[in-house]
PDB file of C-alpha atoms in Angstrom:
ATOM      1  CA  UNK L  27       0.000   0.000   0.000  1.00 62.00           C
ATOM      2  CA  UNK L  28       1.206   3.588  -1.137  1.00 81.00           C
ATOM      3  CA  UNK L  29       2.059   5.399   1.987  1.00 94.00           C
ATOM      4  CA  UNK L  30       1.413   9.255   2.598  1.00 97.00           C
ATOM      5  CA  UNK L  31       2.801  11.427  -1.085  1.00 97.00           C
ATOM      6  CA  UNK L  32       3.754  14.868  -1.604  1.00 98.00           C
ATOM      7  CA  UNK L  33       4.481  17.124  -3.874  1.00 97.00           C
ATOM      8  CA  UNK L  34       7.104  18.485  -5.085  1.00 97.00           C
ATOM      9  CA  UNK L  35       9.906  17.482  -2.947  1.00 96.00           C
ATOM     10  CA  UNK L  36      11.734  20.478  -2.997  1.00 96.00           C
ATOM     11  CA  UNK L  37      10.165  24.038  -3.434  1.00 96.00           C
ATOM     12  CA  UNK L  38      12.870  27.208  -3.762  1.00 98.00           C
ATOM     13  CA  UNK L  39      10.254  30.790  -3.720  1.00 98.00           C
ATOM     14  CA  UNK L  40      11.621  34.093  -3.370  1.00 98.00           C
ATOM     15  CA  UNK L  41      10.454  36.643  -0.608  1.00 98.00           C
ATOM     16  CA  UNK L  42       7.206  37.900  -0.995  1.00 98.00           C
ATOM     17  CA  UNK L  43       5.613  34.951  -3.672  1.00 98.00           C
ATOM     18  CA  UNK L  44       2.593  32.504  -2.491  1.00 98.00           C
ATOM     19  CA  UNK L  45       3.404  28.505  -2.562  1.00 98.00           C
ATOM     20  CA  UNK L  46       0.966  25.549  -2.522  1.00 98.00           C
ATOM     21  CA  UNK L  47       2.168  22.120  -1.160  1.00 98.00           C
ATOM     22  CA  UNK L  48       0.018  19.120  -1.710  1.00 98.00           C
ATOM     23  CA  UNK L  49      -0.844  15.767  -0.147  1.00 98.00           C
ATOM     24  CA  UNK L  50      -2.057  12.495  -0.351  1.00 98.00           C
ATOM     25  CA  UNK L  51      -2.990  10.643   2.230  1.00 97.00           C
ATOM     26  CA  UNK L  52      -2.983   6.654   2.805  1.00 95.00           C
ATOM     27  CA  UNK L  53      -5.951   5.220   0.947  1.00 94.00           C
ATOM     28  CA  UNK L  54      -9.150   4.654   3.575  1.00 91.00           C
ATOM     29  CA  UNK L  55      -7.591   7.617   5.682  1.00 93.00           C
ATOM     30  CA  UNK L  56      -9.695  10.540   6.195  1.00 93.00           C
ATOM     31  CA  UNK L  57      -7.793  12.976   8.127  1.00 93.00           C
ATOM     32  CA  UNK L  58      -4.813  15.467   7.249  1.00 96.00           C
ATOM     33  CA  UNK L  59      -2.760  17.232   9.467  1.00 96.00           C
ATOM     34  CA  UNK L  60       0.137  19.599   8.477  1.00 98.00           C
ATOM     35  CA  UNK L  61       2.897  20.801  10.232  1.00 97.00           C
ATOM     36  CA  UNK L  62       6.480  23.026  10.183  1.00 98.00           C
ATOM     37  CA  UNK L  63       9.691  21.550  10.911  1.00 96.00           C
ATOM     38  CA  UNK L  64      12.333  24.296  10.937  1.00 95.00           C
ATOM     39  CA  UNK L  65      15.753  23.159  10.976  1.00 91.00           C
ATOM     40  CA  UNK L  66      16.856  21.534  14.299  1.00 89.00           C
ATOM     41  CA  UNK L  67      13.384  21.781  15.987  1.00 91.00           C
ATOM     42  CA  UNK L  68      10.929  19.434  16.376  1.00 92.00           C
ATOM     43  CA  UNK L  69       7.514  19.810  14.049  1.00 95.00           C
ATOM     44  CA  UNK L  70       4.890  22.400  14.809  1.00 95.00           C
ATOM     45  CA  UNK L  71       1.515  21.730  14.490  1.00 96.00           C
ATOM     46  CA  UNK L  72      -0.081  23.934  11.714  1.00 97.00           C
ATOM     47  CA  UNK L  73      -3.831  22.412  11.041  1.00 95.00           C
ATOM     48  CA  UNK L  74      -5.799  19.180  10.891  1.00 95.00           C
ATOM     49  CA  UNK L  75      -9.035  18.659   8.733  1.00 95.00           C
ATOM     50  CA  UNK L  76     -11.260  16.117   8.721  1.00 92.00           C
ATOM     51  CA  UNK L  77     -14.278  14.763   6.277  1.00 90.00           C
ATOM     52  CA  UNK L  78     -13.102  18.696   4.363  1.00 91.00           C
ATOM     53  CA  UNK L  79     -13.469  20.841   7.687  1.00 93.00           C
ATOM     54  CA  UNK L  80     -10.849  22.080   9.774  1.00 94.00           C
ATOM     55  CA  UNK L  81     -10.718  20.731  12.878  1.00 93.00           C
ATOM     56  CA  UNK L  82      -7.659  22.750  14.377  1.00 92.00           C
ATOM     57  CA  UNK L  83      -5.545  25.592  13.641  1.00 94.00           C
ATOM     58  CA  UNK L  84      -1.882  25.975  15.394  1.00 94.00           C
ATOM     59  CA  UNK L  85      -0.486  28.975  16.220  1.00 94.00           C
ATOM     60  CA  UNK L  86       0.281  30.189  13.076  1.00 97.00           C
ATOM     61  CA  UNK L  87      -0.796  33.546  10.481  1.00 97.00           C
ATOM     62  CA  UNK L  88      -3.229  34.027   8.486  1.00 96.00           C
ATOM     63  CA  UNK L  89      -0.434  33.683   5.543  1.00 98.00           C
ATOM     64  CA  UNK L  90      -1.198  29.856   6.047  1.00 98.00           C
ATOM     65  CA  UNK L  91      -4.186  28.327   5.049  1.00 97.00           C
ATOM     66  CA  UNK L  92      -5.475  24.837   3.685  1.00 98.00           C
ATOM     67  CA  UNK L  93      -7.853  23.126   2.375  1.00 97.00           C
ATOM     68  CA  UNK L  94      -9.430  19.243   1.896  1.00 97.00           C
ATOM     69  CA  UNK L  95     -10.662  18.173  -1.141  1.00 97.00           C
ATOM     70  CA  UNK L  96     -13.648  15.187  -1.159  1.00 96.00           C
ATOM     71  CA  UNK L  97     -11.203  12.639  -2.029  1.00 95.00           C
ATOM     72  CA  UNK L  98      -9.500  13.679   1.198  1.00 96.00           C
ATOM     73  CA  UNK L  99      -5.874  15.302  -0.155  1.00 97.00           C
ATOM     74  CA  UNK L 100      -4.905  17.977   0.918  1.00 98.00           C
ATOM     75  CA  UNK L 101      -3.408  21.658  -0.040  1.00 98.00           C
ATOM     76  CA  UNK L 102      -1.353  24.433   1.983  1.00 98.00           C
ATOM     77  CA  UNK L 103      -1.262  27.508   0.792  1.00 98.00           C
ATOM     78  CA  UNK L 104       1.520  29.791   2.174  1.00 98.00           C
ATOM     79  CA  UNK L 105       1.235  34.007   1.128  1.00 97.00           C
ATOM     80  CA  UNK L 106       3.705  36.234   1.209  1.00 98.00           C
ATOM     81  CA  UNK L 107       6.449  34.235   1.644  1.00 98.00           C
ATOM     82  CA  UNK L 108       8.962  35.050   4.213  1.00 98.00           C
ATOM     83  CA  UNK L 109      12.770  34.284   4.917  1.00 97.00           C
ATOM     84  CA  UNK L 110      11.422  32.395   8.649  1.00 97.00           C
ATOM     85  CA  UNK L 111       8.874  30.372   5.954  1.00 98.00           C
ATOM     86  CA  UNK L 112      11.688  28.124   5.004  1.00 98.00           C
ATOM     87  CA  UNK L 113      10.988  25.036   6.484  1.00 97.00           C
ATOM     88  CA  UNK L 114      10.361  21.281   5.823  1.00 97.00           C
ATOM     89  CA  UNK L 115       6.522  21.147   5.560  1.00 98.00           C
ATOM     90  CA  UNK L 116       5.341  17.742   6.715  1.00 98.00           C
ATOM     91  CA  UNK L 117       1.928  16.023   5.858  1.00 98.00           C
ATOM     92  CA  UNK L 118       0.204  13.325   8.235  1.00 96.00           C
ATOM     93  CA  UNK L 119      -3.142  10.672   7.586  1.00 95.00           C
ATOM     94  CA  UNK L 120      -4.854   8.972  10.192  1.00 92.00           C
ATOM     95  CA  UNK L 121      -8.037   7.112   9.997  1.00 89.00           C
ATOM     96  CA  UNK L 122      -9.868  10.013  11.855  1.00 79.00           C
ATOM     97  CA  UNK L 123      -9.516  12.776  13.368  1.00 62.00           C
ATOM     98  CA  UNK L 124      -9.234  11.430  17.012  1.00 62.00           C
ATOM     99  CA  UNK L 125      -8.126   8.350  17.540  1.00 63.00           C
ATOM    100  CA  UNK L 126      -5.355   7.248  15.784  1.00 72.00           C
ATOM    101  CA  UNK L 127      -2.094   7.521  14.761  1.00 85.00           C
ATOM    102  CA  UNK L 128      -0.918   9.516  12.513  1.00 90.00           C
ATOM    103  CA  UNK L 129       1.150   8.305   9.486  1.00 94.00           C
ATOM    104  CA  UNK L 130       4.055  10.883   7.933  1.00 96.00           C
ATOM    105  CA  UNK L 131       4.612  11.923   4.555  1.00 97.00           C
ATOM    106  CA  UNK L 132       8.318  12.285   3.333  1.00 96.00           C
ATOM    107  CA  UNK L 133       7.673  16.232   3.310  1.00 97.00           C
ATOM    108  CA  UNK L 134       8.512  19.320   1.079  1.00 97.00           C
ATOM    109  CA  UNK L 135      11.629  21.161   1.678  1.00 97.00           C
ATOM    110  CA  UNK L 136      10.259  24.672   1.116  1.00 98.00           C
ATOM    111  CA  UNK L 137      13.374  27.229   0.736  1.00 98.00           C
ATOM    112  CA  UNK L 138      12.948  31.051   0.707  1.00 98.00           C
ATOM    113  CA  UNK L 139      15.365  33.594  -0.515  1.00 97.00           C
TER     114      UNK L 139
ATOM    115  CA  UNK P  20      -0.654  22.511  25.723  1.00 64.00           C
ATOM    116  CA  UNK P  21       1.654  19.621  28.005  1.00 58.00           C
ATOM    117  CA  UNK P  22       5.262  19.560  26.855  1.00 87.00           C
ATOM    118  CA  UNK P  23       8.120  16.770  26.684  1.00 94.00           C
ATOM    119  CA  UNK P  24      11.658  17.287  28.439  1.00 94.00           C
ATOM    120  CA  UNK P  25      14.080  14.876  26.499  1.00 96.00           C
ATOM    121  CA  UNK P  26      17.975  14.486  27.222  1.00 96.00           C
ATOM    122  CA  UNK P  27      19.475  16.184  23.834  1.00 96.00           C
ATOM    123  CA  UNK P  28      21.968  13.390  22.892  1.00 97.00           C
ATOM    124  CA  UNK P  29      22.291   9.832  23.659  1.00 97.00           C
ATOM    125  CA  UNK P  30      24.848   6.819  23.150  1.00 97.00           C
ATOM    126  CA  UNK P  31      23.893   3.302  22.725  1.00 96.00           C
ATOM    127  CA  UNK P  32      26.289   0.214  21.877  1.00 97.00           C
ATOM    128  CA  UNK P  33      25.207  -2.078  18.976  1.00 97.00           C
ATOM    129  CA  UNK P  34      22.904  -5.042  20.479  1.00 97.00           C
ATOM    130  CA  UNK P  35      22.178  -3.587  23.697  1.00 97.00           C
ATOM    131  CA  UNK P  36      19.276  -2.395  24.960  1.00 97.00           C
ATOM    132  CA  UNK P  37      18.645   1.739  24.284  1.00 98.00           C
ATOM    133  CA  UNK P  38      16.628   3.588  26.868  1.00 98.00           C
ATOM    134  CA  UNK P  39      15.123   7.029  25.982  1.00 98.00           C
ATOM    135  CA  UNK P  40      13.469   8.668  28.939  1.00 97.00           C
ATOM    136  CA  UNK P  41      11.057  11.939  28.332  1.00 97.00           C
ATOM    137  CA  UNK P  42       9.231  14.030  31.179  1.00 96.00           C
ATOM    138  CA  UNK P  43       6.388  15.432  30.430  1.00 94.00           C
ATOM    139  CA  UNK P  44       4.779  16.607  34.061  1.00 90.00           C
ATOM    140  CA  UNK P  45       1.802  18.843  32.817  1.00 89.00           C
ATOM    141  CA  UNK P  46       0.370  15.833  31.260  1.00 91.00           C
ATOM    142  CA  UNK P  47      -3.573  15.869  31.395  1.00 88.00           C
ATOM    143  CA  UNK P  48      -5.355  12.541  32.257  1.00 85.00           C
ATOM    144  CA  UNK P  49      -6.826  11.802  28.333  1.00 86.00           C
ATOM    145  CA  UNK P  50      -3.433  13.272  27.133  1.00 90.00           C
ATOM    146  CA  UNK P  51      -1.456  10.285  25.308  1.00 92.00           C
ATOM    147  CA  UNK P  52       2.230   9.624  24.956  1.00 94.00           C
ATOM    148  CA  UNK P  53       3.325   9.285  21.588  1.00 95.00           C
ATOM    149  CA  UNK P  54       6.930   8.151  20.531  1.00 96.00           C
ATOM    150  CA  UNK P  55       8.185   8.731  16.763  1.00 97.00           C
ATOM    151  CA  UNK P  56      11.441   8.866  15.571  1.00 97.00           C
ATOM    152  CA  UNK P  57      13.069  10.491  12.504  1.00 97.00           C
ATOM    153  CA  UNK P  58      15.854   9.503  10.187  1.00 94.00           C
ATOM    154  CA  UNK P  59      17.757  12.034   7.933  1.00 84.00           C
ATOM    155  CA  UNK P  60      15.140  14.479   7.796  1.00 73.00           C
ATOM    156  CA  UNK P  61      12.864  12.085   6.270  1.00 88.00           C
ATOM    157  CA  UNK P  62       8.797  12.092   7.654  1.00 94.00           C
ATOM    158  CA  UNK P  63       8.706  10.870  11.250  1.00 96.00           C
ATOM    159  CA  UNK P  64       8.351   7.095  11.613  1.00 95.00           C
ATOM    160  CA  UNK P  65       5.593   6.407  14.361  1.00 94.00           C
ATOM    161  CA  UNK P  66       7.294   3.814  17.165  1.00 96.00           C
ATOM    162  CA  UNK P  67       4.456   3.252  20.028  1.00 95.00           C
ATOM    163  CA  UNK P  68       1.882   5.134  22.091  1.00 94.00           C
ATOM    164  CA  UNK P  69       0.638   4.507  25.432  1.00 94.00           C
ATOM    165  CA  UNK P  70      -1.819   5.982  27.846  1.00 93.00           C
ATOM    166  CA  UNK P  71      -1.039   5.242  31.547  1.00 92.00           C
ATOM    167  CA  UNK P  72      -0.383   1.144  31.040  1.00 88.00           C
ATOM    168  CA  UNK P  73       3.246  -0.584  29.664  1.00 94.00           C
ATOM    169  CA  UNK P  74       2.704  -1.309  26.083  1.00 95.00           C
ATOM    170  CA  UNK P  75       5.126  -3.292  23.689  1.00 96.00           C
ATOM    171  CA  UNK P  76       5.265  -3.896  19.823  1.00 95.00           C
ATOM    172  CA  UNK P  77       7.333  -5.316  17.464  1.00 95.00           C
ATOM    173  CA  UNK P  78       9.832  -2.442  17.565  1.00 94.00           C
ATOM    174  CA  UNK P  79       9.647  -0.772  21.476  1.00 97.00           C
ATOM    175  CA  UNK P  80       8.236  -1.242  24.715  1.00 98.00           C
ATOM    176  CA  UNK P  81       7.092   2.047  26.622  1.00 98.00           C
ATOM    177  CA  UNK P  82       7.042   1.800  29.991  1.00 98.00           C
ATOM    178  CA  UNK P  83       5.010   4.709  31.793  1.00 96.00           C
ATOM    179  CA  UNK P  84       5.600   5.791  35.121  1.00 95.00           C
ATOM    180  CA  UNK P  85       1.985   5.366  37.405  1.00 94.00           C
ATOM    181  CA  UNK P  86       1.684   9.559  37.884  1.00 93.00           C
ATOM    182  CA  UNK P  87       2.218   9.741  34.104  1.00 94.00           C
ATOM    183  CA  UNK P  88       4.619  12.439  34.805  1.00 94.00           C
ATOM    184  CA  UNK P  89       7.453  10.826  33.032  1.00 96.00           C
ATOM    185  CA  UNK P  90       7.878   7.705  30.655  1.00 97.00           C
ATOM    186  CA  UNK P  91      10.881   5.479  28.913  1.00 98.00           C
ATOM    187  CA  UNK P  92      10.825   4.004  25.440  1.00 98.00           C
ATOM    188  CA  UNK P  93      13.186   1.233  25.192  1.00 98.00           C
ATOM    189  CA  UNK P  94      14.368  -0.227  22.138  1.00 97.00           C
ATOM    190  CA  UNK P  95      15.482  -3.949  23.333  1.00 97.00           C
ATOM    191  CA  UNK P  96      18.392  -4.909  20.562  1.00 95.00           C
ATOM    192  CA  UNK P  97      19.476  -1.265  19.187  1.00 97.00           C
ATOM    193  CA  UNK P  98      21.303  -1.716  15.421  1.00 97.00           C
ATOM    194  CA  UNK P  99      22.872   1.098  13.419  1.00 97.00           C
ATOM    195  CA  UNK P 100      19.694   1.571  11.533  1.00 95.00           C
ATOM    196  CA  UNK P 101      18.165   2.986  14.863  1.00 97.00           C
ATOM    197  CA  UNK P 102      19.960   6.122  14.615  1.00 97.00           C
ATOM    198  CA  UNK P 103      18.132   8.756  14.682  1.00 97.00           C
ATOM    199  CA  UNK P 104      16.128  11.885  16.347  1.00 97.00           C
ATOM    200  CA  UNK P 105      13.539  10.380  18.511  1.00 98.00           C
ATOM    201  CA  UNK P 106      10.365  12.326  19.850  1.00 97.00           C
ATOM    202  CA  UNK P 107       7.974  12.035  22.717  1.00 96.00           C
ATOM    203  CA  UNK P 108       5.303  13.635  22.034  1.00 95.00           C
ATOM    204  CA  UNK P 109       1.612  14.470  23.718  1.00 92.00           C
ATOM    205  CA  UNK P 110      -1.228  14.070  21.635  1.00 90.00           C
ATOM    206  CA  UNK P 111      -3.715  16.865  22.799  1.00 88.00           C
ATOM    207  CA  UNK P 112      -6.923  16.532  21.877  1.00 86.00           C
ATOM    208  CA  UNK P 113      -8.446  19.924  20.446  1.00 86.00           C
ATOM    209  CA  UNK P 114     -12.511  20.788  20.307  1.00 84.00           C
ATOM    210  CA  UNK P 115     -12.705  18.624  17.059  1.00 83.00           C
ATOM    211  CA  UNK P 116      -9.561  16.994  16.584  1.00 85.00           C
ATOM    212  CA  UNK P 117      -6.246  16.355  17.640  1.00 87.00           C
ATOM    213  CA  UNK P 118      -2.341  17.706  17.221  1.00 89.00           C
ATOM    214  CA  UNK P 119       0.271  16.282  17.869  1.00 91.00           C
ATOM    215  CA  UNK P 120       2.692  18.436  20.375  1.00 92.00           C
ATOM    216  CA  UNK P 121       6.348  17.827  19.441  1.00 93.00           C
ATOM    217  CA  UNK P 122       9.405  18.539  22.170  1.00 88.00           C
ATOM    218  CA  UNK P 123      12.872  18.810  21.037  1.00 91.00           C
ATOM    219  CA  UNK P 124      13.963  15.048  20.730  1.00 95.00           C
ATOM    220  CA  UNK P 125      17.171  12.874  21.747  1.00 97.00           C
ATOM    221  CA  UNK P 126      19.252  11.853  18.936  1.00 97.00           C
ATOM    222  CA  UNK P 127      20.354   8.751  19.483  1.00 98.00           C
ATOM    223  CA  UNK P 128      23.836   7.250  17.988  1.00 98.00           C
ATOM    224  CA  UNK P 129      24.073   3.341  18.052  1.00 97.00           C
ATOM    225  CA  UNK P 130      27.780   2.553  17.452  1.00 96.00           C
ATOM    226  CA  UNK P 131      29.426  -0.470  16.745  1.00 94.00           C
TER     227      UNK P 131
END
């Protein structure tokens, strides 16, 4: 079975632009959660939707946004890109929203200059 | 949200046992303990999750303390391959979902 996708793998933007990362989750899953990993730190907890509603928003602006389409992938949309944006941008499925694990994508090295 | 306290860096020889503690003290009651790990930057591998009872799989056992205030994820025969950043992490649950609430991590070197 196809694990968690997305795309691309690598994203350079320059100051300023607007990027959309995408994802796929595990086949059967219906929850996506997204989250920032800037280097060295641990991953931050950006949103999680469920059945195409968000179900929780982390503590981020409201330069990030998202979206769940009814075959349950999944956009981010990042505006006005800034230097502190760049970031490995990390997707996660799990069969709901509640009460189970959550299975990583590989991620999408977003870098801003 | 409750937060994990992990030693930054940790040693293990090949074919022993590695032993990862975390503290995480401000741990609500329906609050569980999640362990991942992470390999060359690569998406974070999910290891084992417990809520107050000892729980094993195939690749860890997690042994939590009977406050909850602090827990240990052992790997029982560590190999090179286990290198890596490992995380224990809270799962809070949110008003229609749930996040996961990442600390800092341990790497851990296995060495020969």
């Amino acid at each position: 079975d196809a694990g968690v996708t997305q795309s691309p793998t690598h994203l350079i933007k320059t100051r300023g632009q607007h990027v959309t990362l995408r994802c796929s989750p595990i086949s059967g899953h219906k929850s996506v959660s997204w989250y920032q990993q800037v280097l060295g730190q641990g991953p931050q907890f950006i949103f999680q939707y469920y059945e195409k509603e968000e179900r929780g928003r982390g503590n981020f602006p409201d330069r990030f946004s998202a979206r769940q389409f009814p075959n349950y992938s999944s956009e981010l949309n990042v505006n006005a890109l800034l230097l502190g944006d760049s970031a490995l941008y990390l997707c996660a499925s799990s069969l709901t929203g509640t009460r189970f694990e959550q299975f990583f994508g590989p991620g999408t090295r977003l870098t801003v200059l | 949200d409750a937060k994990t306290t992990q030693p930054p860096s940790m040693d293990c020889a090949e074919g022993r046992a590695a032993n990862l503690p975390c503290n995480h003290s401000t741990i609500s009651g329906n609050e569980y303990v999640y362990w991942y790990r992470q390999i060359h930057s690569q998406g974070p591998q999910y290891i084992i999750h417990g809520l107050k009872n000892n729980e094993t799989n195939e690749m860890a056992s997690l042994i939590i303390t009977e406050d909850r205030k602090s827990s240990t994820l052992i790997l029982p025969h560590a190999t090179l391959r286990d290198t890596a950043v490992y995380y224990c992490i809270v799962r809070v649950a949110m008003e229609y979902g749930n996040k996961l609430v990442f600390g800092a991590g341990t790497i851990l070197r296995v060495k020969s």
